Amino acid sequence: MDIAAALEQVKRNIELARGRSVHAARQVQLLAVSKTQPLEKIAAAYAAGQQHFGENKVQELVEKQQQLPQLNWHLIGHLQRNKVKYVIGKTRLIHSLDSISLAAEIEKRSAAASVITEVLIQVNIAEEQSKSGVFVPELAGFVSELAAYPHIKLRGLMTIGPMVEDYEQIRPVFRELRLLFERERARELPYAEMSYLSMGMSHDYMIAVEEGANIVRVGSSIFGARNYA
Ligand SMILES: *Cc1c(COP(=O)(O)O)cnc(C)c1O
């Protein structure tokens, strides 16, 4: 299947999922996850109308952003503090804020560059060892602490669903993130314009849309399997 057709298929599935649920968002942004994919495939997706692209590694994001600066680049993978300096000013949205020390570094680099950096907090709902992210009991306090960082704008929450065979085990995780998102949005904090709920990947984005995601991060269903060679 070519990339334009795959994009159309994913968008159709998003609309179908939206139609199935009262919790679905009015609009869902499709983030094309282009990690490991060559520039030609990314350019083909852009030519087919795709605007937003996600990368999980800083170096790959920076290189691709230099080649294709007209695209909107999102960082979706874990960000190390010593790499923050490379991404400031280059991303539309960082989906993976997961510690206060990282927030402090983003603040410092953003202030030096006179930019406001938009972020999502990554939440580790099931407290899985293999994943980064703020645990649920710490989330409200974490959000409060961001008040100290005027060059960071909190735009919402992100999570990665558990890797399980039974898709219906994923649903409660997404549901919980939506409830947390609504709870934090209801605080109406001046530095938090809570608009984005980023959840769902190729195998579970339809469940995520049913549970209220308004950004889904889809890679292999658009570009085909990744080649990690
Ligand atoms: C790779 C990745 C995705 C997309 O994964 P697919 O299964 O290819 O759709 C989404 N989110 C994150 C954080 C990723 O690292």
Coordinates of N, CA and C and ligand atoms in Angstrom, one line a residue:
M1 N 0.9 -1.2 0.0 CA 0.0 0.0 0.0 C 0.9 1.2 0.0
D2 N 0.5 2.2 -0.8 CA 1.4 3.4 -0.7 C 1.0 4.3 0.4
I3 N 1.8 5.3 0.7 CA 1.7 6.1 1.9 C 0.5 6.9 1.9
A4 N 0.1 7.5 0.8 CA -1.1 8.3 0.7 C -2.3 7.5 1.0
A5 N -2.4 6.3 0.5 CA -3.5 5.4 0.7 C -3.5 4.9 2.2
A6 N -2.4 4.7 2.8 CA -2.3 4.3 4.2 C -2.8 5.4 5.1
L7 N -2.4 6.6 4.8 CA -2.8 7.8 5.5 C -4.4 7.9 5.5
E8 N -4.9 7.7 4.3 CA -6.4 7.8 4.2 C -7.1 6.7 5.0
Q9 N -6.5 5.5 5.0 CA -7.0 4.4 5.7 C -7.0 4.7 7.2
V10 N -5.9 5.2 7.7 CA -5.8 5.6 9.1 C -6.9 6.7 9.5
K11 N -7.0 7.7 8.6 CA -7.9 8.8 8.9 C -9.4 8.2 8.9
R12 N -9.6 7.3 8.0 CA -11.0 6.7 8.0 C -11.3 6.0 9.3
N13 N -10.3 5.2 9.7 CA -10.4 4.5 11.0 C -10.6 5.4 12.1
I14 N -9.9 6.5 12.1 CA -10.1 7.5 13.2 C -11.6 8.0 13.2
E15 N -12.1 8.3 12.0 CA -13.5 8.8 11.9 C -14.4 7.7 12.4
L16 N -14.2 6.5 12.0 CA -15.1 5.4 12.4 C -15.1 5.3 14.0
A17 N -13.9 5.3 14.5 CA -13.8 5.2 16.0 C -14.4 6.4 16.7
R18 N -14.3 7.6 16.1 CA -15.0 8.8 16.7 C -16.5 8.6 16.7
G19 N -17.0 8.0 15.6 CA -18.4 7.8 15.5 C -19.0 6.8 16.5
R20 N -18.1 5.9 17.0 CA -18.5 4.9 17.9 C -18.6 5.3 19.4
S21 N -18.1 6.5 19.7 CA -18.0 6.8 21.2 C -18.4 8.2 21.5
V22 N -19.1 8.3 22.6 CA -19.5 9.7 23.1 C -18.3 10.4 23.7
H23 N -17.2 9.7 24.1 CA -16.0 10.3 24.7 C -15.1 10.8 23.7
A24 N -15.3 10.5 22.4 CA -14.3 10.9 21.4 C -14.2 12.4 21.2
A25 N -13.0 12.9 20.9 CA -12.8 14.3 20.7 C -13.4 14.7 19.4
R26 N -13.7 16.0 19.2 CA -14.3 16.5 18.0 C -13.4 16.4 16.9
Q27 N -12.1 16.7 17.2 CA -11.0 16.6 16.2 C -9.9 15.8 16.7
V28 N -9.3 15.0 15.8 CA -8.2 14.2 16.2 C -7.0 14.5 15.3
Q29 N -5.9 14.8 15.8 CA -4.7 15.1 15.0 C -3.9 13.9 14.8
L30 N -3.6 13.6 13.6 CA -2.8 12.4 13.3 C -1.3 12.8 13.3
L31 N -0.5 12.2 14.2 CA 0.9 12.5 14.2 C 1.6 11.2 13.5
A32 N 2.2 11.5 12.4 CA 2.9 10.4 11.7 C 4.2 10.1 12.3
V33 N 4.4 9.0 12.9 CA 5.7 8.7 13.6 C 6.7 8.1 12.5
S34 N 7.7 8.9 12.3 CA 8.6 8.7 11.1 C 9.9 8.2 11.6
K35 N 10.1 7.7 12.8 CA 11.4 7.2 13.3 C 11.8 6.1 12.4
T36 N 13.1 6.1 12.1 CA 13.8 5.1 11.3 C 13.4 5.2 9.8
Q37 N 12.4 6.0 9.5 CA 12.0 6.1 8.1 C 12.8 7.1 7.3
P38 N 13.1 6.8 6.0 CA 13.9 7.7 5.2 C 13.1 8.9 4.8
L39 N 13.9 9.9 4.4 CA 13.3 11.2 4.1 C 12.3 11.1 2.9
E40 N 12.6 10.2 2.0 CA 11.7 10.1 0.8 C 10.3 9.7 1.3
K41 N 10.2 8.8 2.2 CA 8.9 8.4 2.7 C 8.2 9.5 3.4
I42 N 9.0 10.3 4.2 CA 8.4 11.4 5.0 C 7.9 12.5 4.0
A43 N 8.7 12.7 3.0 CA 8.3 13.7 2.0 C 7.1 13.3 1.2
A44 N 6.9 12.0 1.0 CA 5.7 11.5 0.3 C 4.5 11.7 1.2
A45 N 4.7 11.5 2.5 CA 3.5 11.7 3.4 C 3.2 13.2 3.5
Y46 N 4.2 14.0 3.5 CA 4.0 15.5 3.5 C 3.2 15.9 2.2
A47 N 3.7 15.3 1.1 CA 3.0 15.6 -0.2 C 1.6 15.2 -0.2
A48 N 1.3 14.2 0.6 CA -0.1 13.7 0.7 C -0.9 14.5 1.7
G49 N -0.3 15.5 2.2 CA -1.1 16.4 3.1 C -0.8 16.3 4.6
Q50 N 0.1 15.3 5.0 CA 0.4 15.1 6.4 C 1.3 16.2 6.9
Q51 N 1.0 16.9 8.0 CA 1.7 18.0 8.5 C 2.6 17.8 9.7
H52 N 2.2 16.8 10.5 CA 2.9 16.7 11.8 C 3.6 15.3 11.9
F53 N 4.8 15.3 12.3 CA 5.7 14.1 12.3 C 6.3 14.0 13.7
G54 N 6.4 12.7 14.1 CA 7.0 12.4 15.4 C 8.3 11.6 15.3
E55 N 9.3 12.0 16.1 CA 10.5 11.2 16.2 C 10.8 10.9 17.7
N56 N 11.5 9.8 17.9 CA 11.7 9.5 19.3 C 13.2 9.7 19.7
K57 N 14.0 10.0 18.8 CA 15.4 10.2 19.1 C 15.9 11.6 18.7
V58 N 16.6 12.3 19.6 CA 16.9 13.7 19.4 C 17.8 13.9 18.1
Q59 N 18.8 13.0 18.0 CA 19.7 13.3 16.8 C 18.9 13.1 15.5
E60 N 18.1 12.1 15.4 CA 17.3 11.8 14.2 C 16.4 13.0 14.0
L61 N 15.7 13.4 15.0 CA 14.8 14.6 14.8 C 15.5 15.8 14.3
V62 N 16.7 16.1 14.9 CA 17.4 17.3 14.5 C 17.8 17.2 13.0
E63 N 18.3 16.0 12.6 CA 18.8 15.8 11.2 C 17.6 16.0 10.3
K64 N 16.5 15.3 10.6 CA 15.4 15.4 9.7 C 14.8 16.8 9.6
Q65 N 14.8 17.4 10.8 CA 14.2 18.8 10.9 C 15.0 19.7 10.0
Q66 N 16.3 19.5 9.9 CA 17.2 20.4 9.1 C 16.9 20.1 7.6
Q67 N 16.6 18.9 7.3 CA 16.3 18.6 5.9 C 14.9 19.0 5.5
L68 N 14.0 18.9 6.4 CA 12.6 19.2 6.1 C 12.0 20.2 7.2
P69 N 12.5 21.4 7.2 CA 12.1 22.4 8.3 C 10.7 22.8 8.2
Q70 N 10.1 22.7 7.0 CA 8.7 23.1 6.8 C 7.7 22.2 7.5
L71 N 8.1 21.0 8.0 CA 7.2 20.1 8.6 C 7.1 20.5 10.1
N72 N 6.1 20.1 10.8 CA 6.0 20.2 12.3 C 6.5 19.0 12.9
W73 N 7.6 19.2 13.7 CA 8.3 18.0 14.3 C 7.9 17.9 15.8
H74 N 7.6 16.7 16.2 CA 7.3 16.5 17.6 C 8.3 15.5 18.2
L75 N 8.7 15.7 19.4 CA 9.6 14.7 20.0 C 8.7 13.8 20.9
I76 N 8.7 12.5 20.7 CA 7.8 11.6 21.4 C 8.6 10.7 22.3
G77 N 9.9 10.6 22.2 CA 10.6 9.7 23.0 C 11.3 10.3 24.2
H78 N 11.8 9.5 25.1 CA 12.5 10.0 26.3 C 13.6 11.0 25.9
L79 N 13.6 12.1 26.7 CA 14.5 13.2 26.4 C 15.5 13.2 27.6
Q80 N 16.8 13.1 27.2 CA 17.8 13.2 28.3 C 18.2 14.7 28.4
R81 N 18.5 15.0 29.7 CA 18.8 16.4 30.0 C 19.9 17.0 29.1
N82 N 21.0 16.2 28.9 CA 22.1 16.7 28.1 C 21.8 16.9 26.6
K83 N 20.6 16.5 26.2 CA 20.2 16.7 24.8 C 19.2 17.8 24.6
V84 N 18.7 18.3 25.7 CA 17.7 19.4 25.5 C 18.1 20.5 24.6
K85 N 19.4 20.9 24.8 CA 19.9 22.1 24.0 C 19.7 21.9 22.5
Y86 N 19.7 20.6 22.0 CA 19.6 20.4 20.6 C 18.2 20.6 20.1
V87 N 17.2 20.4 20.9 CA 15.8 20.4 20.4 C 15.1 21.7 20.7
I88 N 15.6 22.6 21.6 CA 14.9 23.8 21.9 C 14.7 24.6 20.6
G89 N 13.5 25.1 20.3 CA 13.3 25.9 19.1 C 13.0 25.0 17.9
K90 N 13.2 23.7 18.0 CA 13.1 22.9 16.8 C 11.8 22.0 16.8
T91 N 11.1 22.0 17.9 CA 10.0 21.1 18.0 C 8.7 21.9 18.2
R92 N 7.6 21.4 17.6 CA 6.3 21.9 17.9 C 5.8 21.5 19.3
L93 N 6.1 20.3 19.7 CA 5.6 19.8 20.9 C 6.5 18.7 21.4
I94 N 6.9 18.7 22.7 CA 7.6 17.6 23.3 C 6.6 16.8 24.1
H95 N 6.4 15.5 23.7 CA 5.4 14.7 24.4 C 5.8 14.0 25.6
S96 N 7.1 14.2 26.0 CA 7.7 13.2 26.9 C 8.4 13.9 28.1
L97 N 7.8 15.0 28.6 CA 8.3 15.5 29.9 C 8.0 14.5 31.0
D98 N 9.1 14.1 31.7 CA 8.8 13.0 32.7 C 9.6 13.3 34.0
S99 N 10.2 14.4 34.2 CA 10.9 14.7 35.5 C 11.1 16.2 35.6
I100 N 11.2 16.6 36.9 CA 11.3 18.0 37.2 C 12.7 18.5 36.8
S101 N 13.7 17.6 36.9 CA 15.1 18.0 36.5 C 15.1 18.2 35.0
L102 N 14.3 17.5 34.2 CA 14.2 17.7 32.8 C 13.5 19.1 32.5
A103 N 12.5 19.3 33.3 CA 11.7 20.6 33.2 C 12.7 21.8 33.4
A104 N 13.5 21.6 34.5 CA 14.4 22.7 34.8 C 15.4 23.0 33.6
E105 N 15.9 21.9 33.0 CA 16.8 22.1 31.9 C 16.1 22.7 30.7
I106 N 14.8 22.3 30.4 CA 14.1 22.9 29.3 C 13.8 24.4 29.6
E107 N 13.5 24.7 30.8 CA 13.3 26.1 31.2 C 14.6 26.9 30.9
K108 N 15.7 26.4 31.4 CA 17.0 27.1 31.3 C 17.3 27.4 29.8
R109 N 17.2 26.3 29.0 CA 17.6 26.5 27.6 C 16.5 27.3 26.8
S110 N 15.3 27.2 27.2 CA 14.2 28.0 26.5 C 14.4 29.5 26.8
A111 N 14.7 29.8 28.1 CA 14.9 31.2 28.5 C 16.1 31.7 27.7
A112 N 17.2 31.0 27.6 CA 18.4 31.4 26.9 C 18.1 31.7 25.5
A113 N 17.2 30.9 24.9 CA 16.8 31.1 23.5 C 15.6 32.0 23.3
S114 N 15.1 32.5 24.4 CA 13.9 33.4 24.3 C 12.7 32.7 23.6
V115 N 12.5 31.5 23.9 CA 11.3 30.8 23.3 C 10.5 30.1 24.5
I116 N 9.2 29.9 24.2 CA 8.4 29.1 25.1 C 8.3 27.7 24.5
T117 N 8.6 26.7 25.3 CA 8.6 25.4 24.8 C 7.3 24.7 25.3
E118 N 6.6 24.1 24.3 CA 5.3 23.5 24.6 C 5.5 22.0 24.9
V119 N 5.0 21.5 26.0 CA 5.2 20.1 26.4 C 3.9 19.4 26.8
L120 N 4.0 18.1 26.7 CA 3.0 17.2 27.4 C 3.8 16.5 28.5
I121 N 3.1 16.2 29.5 CA 3.6 15.3 30.6 C 3.3 13.9 30.2
Q122 N 4.4 13.0 30.1 CA 4.2 11.6 29.9 C 3.8 11.0 31.3
V123 N 2.7 10.3 31.3 CA 2.2 9.6 32.5 C 2.4 8.1 32.3
N124 N 2.9 7.5 33.3 CA 3.1 6.0 33.4 C 2.0 5.5 34.2
I125 N 0.9 5.2 33.6 CA -0.3 4.8 34.3 C -0.2 3.5 35.1
A126 N 0.4 2.5 34.5 CA 0.5 1.2 35.1 C 1.8 1.0 35.9
E127 N 2.6 2.1 36.0 CA 3.9 2.1 36.7 C 4.7 1.0 36.2
E128 N 4.8 0.9 34.9 CA 5.6 -0.1 34.2 C 7.1 0.3 34.3
Q129 N 7.9 -0.7 34.8 CA 9.4 -0.5 34.9 C 10.0 -0.1 33.6
S130 N 9.5 -0.6 32.5 CA 10.2 -0.5 31.2 C 9.9 0.9 30.6
K131 N 9.0 1.7 31.2 CA 8.6 2.9 30.6 C 8.9 4.1 31.5
S132 N 9.2 5.2 30.9 CA 9.4 6.4 31.7 C 8.0 7.1 31.9
G133 N 8.0 8.1 32.7 CA 6.7 8.8 32.9 C 6.4 9.0 34.3
V134 N 5.6 10.1 34.6 CA 5.2 10.4 36.0 C 4.1 9.5 36.4
F135 N 4.2 9.0 37.7 CA 3.2 8.1 38.2 C 2.0 8.9 38.6
V136 N 0.8 8.3 38.5 CA -0.4 9.0 38.7 C -0.5 9.8 40.1
P137 N -0.1 9.2 41.2 CA -0.2 9.9 42.5 C 0.7 11.2 42.5
E138 N 1.7 11.2 41.6 CA 2.6 12.4 41.6 C 2.2 13.5 40.6
L139 N 1.2 13.1 39.8 CA 0.9 14.0 38.6 C 0.5 15.4 39.1
A140 N -0.5 15.5 40.0 CA -1.0 16.9 40.3 C 0.1 17.8 40.9
G141 N 1.0 17.2 41.7 CA 2.1 17.9 42.3 C 3.1 18.3 41.2
F142 N 3.3 17.4 40.3 CA 4.2 17.7 39.2 C 3.7 18.9 38.4
V143 N 2.4 18.9 38.1 CA 1.8 20.0 37.3 C 2.0 21.3 38.1
S144 N 1.8 21.2 39.4 CA 1.9 22.5 40.2 C 3.3 23.0 40.2
E145 N 4.3 22.1 40.2 CA 5.7 22.6 40.2 C 6.1 23.3 38.9
L146 N 5.4 23.0 37.8 CA 5.7 23.7 36.5 C 5.4 25.2 36.6
A147 N 4.7 25.6 37.6 CA 4.5 27.1 37.8 C 5.8 27.8 37.9
A148 N 6.9 27.2 38.3 CA 8.2 27.8 38.5 C 8.9 28.0 37.2
Y149 N 8.4 27.5 36.1 CA 9.1 27.5 34.8 C 8.4 28.3 33.7
P150 N 8.6 29.6 33.7 CA 7.8 30.5 32.8 C 8.0 30.2 31.3
H151 N 9.1 29.6 30.9 CA 9.3 29.3 29.5 C 8.8 27.9 29.1
I152 N 8.1 27.3 29.9 CA 7.4 26.0 29.6 C 5.9 26.2 29.6
K153 N 5.3 25.8 28.5 CA 3.8 25.8 28.5 C 3.3 24.4 28.5
L154 N 2.6 24.1 29.5 CA 2.0 22.7 29.5 C 0.8 22.6 28.6
R155 N 0.8 21.7 27.7 CA -0.3 21.6 26.7 C -1.2 20.4 26.9
G156 N -0.8 19.4 27.8 CA -1.6 18.3 28.0 C -0.8 17.1 28.5
L157 N -1.4 15.9 28.2 CA -0.8 14.7 28.8 C -0.6 13.6 27.6
M158 N 0.3 12.7 27.9 CA 0.6 11.7 26.9 C 0.8 10.4 27.7
T159 N 0.4 9.3 27.1 CA 0.8 8.0 27.6 C 1.0 6.9 26.5
I160 N 1.7 5.9 26.9 CA 1.9 4.7 26.0 C 1.1 3.6 26.6
G161 N 0.3 3.0 25.8 CA -0.6 1.9 26.3 C 0.3 0.7 26.6
P162 N -0.2 -0.2 27.4 CA 0.5 -1.4 27.7 C 0.6 -2.4 26.5
M163 N 1.7 -3.1 26.4 CA 1.9 -4.0 25.3 C 1.2 -5.4 25.7
V164 N 0.0 -5.5 25.4 CA -0.7 -6.7 25.8 C -1.5 -7.3 24.6
E165 N -1.8 -8.5 24.6 CA -2.5 -9.2 23.5 C -3.9 -8.7 23.4
D166 N -4.5 -8.6 24.6 CA -5.9 -8.3 24.7 C -6.1 -6.8 24.7
Y167 N -6.6 -6.3 23.5 CA -6.7 -4.8 23.4 C -7.6 -4.2 24.4
E168 N -8.6 -5.0 24.9 CA -9.5 -4.4 25.9 C -8.8 -4.1 27.2
Q169 N -7.6 -4.7 27.4 CA -6.9 -4.3 28.7 C -6.2 -2.9 28.5
I170 N -6.2 -2.5 27.3 CA -5.6 -1.1 27.1 C -6.6 0.0 27.4
R171 N -7.8 -0.3 27.1 CA -8.9 0.7 27.3 C -8.9 1.4 28.6
P172 N -8.8 0.7 29.8 CA -8.9 1.4 31.1 C -7.7 2.3 31.3
V173 N -6.6 2.0 30.7 CA -5.4 2.9 30.8 C -5.7 4.2 30.1
F174 N -6.2 4.1 28.9 CA -6.6 5.3 28.1 C -7.7 6.1 28.8
R175 N -8.6 5.4 29.3 CA -9.7 6.0 30.1 C -9.2 6.8 31.3
E176 N -8.3 6.2 32.0 CA -7.7 6.9 33.2 C -7.0 8.1 32.8
L177 N -6.2 8.1 31.6 CA -5.5 9.3 31.2 C -6.5 10.4 30.9
R178 N -7.6 10.0 30.2 CA -8.6 11.1 29.9 C -9.1 11.7 31.2
L179 N -9.4 10.9 32.2 CA -10.0 11.5 33.4 C -8.9 12.4 34.1
L180 N -7.7 12.0 34.1 CA -6.6 12.8 34.6 C -6.5 14.1 33.9
F181 N -6.6 14.0 32.6 CA -6.5 15.2 31.7 C -7.6 16.2 32.1
E182 N -8.8 15.6 32.2 CA -10.0 16.5 32.6 C -9.8 17.1 33.9
R183 N -9.3 16.3 34.8 CA -9.0 16.8 36.2 C -8.0 18.0 36.2
E184 N -6.9 17.8 35.5 CA -5.9 18.8 35.5 C -6.4 20.1 34.7
R185 N -7.1 19.8 33.6 CA -7.6 21.0 32.8 C -8.6 21.8 33.7
A186 N -9.3 21.1 34.6 CA -10.3 21.8 35.4 C -9.6 22.8 36.4
R187 N -8.3 22.6 36.6 CA -7.6 23.5 37.6 C -7.4 24.9 36.9
E188 N -7.5 25.0 35.6 CA -7.4 26.2 34.9 C -6.1 27.0 35.3
L189 N -5.0 26.4 35.3 CA -3.8 27.0 35.7 C -3.3 27.9 34.6
P190 N -2.8 29.1 34.9 CA -2.4 30.1 33.9 C -1.3 29.6 32.9
Y191 N -0.5 28.7 33.4 CA 0.7 28.2 32.6 C 0.3 26.9 31.9
A192 N -0.9 26.5 32.0 CA -1.3 25.2 31.4 C -2.5 25.4 30.6
E193 N -2.3 25.4 29.3 CA -3.4 25.4 28.4 C -3.7 23.9 27.9
M194 N -4.4 23.2 28.7 CA -4.5 21.8 28.5 C -5.4 21.4 27.3
S195 N -4.8 21.2 26.2 CA -5.6 21.0 25.0 C -5.3 19.6 24.4
Y196 N -4.2 19.0 24.7 CA -3.8 17.8 23.9 C -3.8 16.5 24.8
L197 N -4.4 15.5 24.3 CA -4.4 14.2 25.0 C -3.8 13.2 23.9
S198 N -2.5 12.9 24.1 CA -1.8 12.1 23.1 C -1.7 10.7 23.6
M199 N -2.5 9.8 22.9 CA -2.4 8.4 23.2 C -2.9 7.6 22.0
G200 N -2.3 6.4 21.9 CA -2.7 5.5 20.8 C -1.6 5.4 19.8
M201 N -1.2 4.2 19.4 CA -0.2 3.9 18.3 C -0.9 3.0 17.3
S202 N -0.1 2.4 16.4 CA -0.7 1.6 15.3 C -1.7 0.6 15.8
H203 N -1.3 -0.1 16.9 CA -2.2 -1.3 17.2 C -3.3 -0.9 18.1
D204 N -3.3 0.4 18.7 CA -4.4 0.7 19.6 C -5.0 2.1 19.4
Y205 N -4.7 2.7 18.3 CA -5.2 4.1 18.1 C -6.7 4.2 18.1
M206 N -7.4 3.2 17.6 CA -8.8 3.3 17.5 C -9.4 3.3 18.9
I207 N -8.8 2.4 19.8 CA -9.3 2.4 21.2 C -9.0 3.8 21.8
A208 N -7.8 4.3 21.5 CA -7.5 5.6 22.1 C -8.5 6.7 21.7
V209 N -8.8 6.7 20.4 CA -9.8 7.7 19.9 C -11.1 7.5 20.6
E210 N -11.6 6.3 20.8 CA -12.8 6.0 21.5 C -12.8 6.6 22.9
E211 N -11.6 6.6 23.5 CA -11.4 7.0 24.9 C -11.1 8.5 25.0
G212 N -11.0 9.2 23.8 CA -10.9 10.7 23.9 C -9.6 11.2 23.5
A213 N -8.7 10.4 22.9 CA -7.4 11.0 22.4 C -7.7 12.1 21.4
N214 N -6.9 13.1 21.4 CA -7.0 14.1 20.3 C -5.7 14.2 19.5
I215 N -4.7 13.5 19.9 CA -3.5 13.2 19.1 C -3.2 11.7 19.2
V216 N -3.1 11.1 18.0 CA -2.7 9.7 18.0 C -1.4 9.7 17.2
R217 N -0.5 8.8 17.7 CA 0.9 8.7 17.2 C 1.0 7.4 16.4
V218 N 1.0 7.5 15.1 CA 0.9 6.3 14.3 C 2.1 6.2 13.4
G219 N 2.8 5.1 13.5 CA 4.0 4.9 12.6 C 3.8 3.8 11.6
S220 N 3.9 2.6 12.0 CA 4.0 1.5 11.1 C 2.7 1.3 10.2
S221 N 1.6 1.7 10.7 CA 0.4 1.6 9.9 C 0.4 2.6 8.7
I222 N 1.3 3.6 8.8 CA 1.4 4.6 7.7 C 2.6 4.2 6.8
F223 N 3.7 4.0 7.5 CA 5.0 3.8 6.7 C 5.4 2.4 6.5
G224 N 4.7 1.4 7.0 CA 5.1 0.0 7.0 C 6.0 -0.3 8.1
A225 N 6.5 -1.5 8.2 CA 7.3 -1.9 9.3 C 8.6 -1.2 9.3
R226 N 9.1 -1.0 10.5 CA 10.4 -0.2 10.6 C 11.6 -1.2 10.4
N227 N 12.6 -0.6 9.8 CA 13.8 -1.4 9.6 C 14.9 -0.8 10.5
Y228 N 15.2 -1.6 11.6 CA 16.2 -1.1 12.6 C 17.6 -1.4 12.3
A229 N 17.9 -1.9 11.1 CA 19.2 -2.4 10.7 C 20.2 -1.2 10.7
Ligands
LIG1 C1 7.3 4.3 17.8 C2 6.3 5.1 18.6 C3 4.9 5.2 18.2 C4 4.4 4.6 16.9 O1 4.5 3.2 16.9 P1 3.7 2.3 15.8 O2 3.4 1.1 16.5 O3 4.7 2.2 14.7 O4 2.5 3.1 15.4 C5 4.1 6.0 19.0 N1 4.5 6.5 20.2 C6 5.8 6.4 20.6 C7 6.2 7.0 21.9 C8 6.7 5.7 19.9 O5 8.0 5.5 20.3

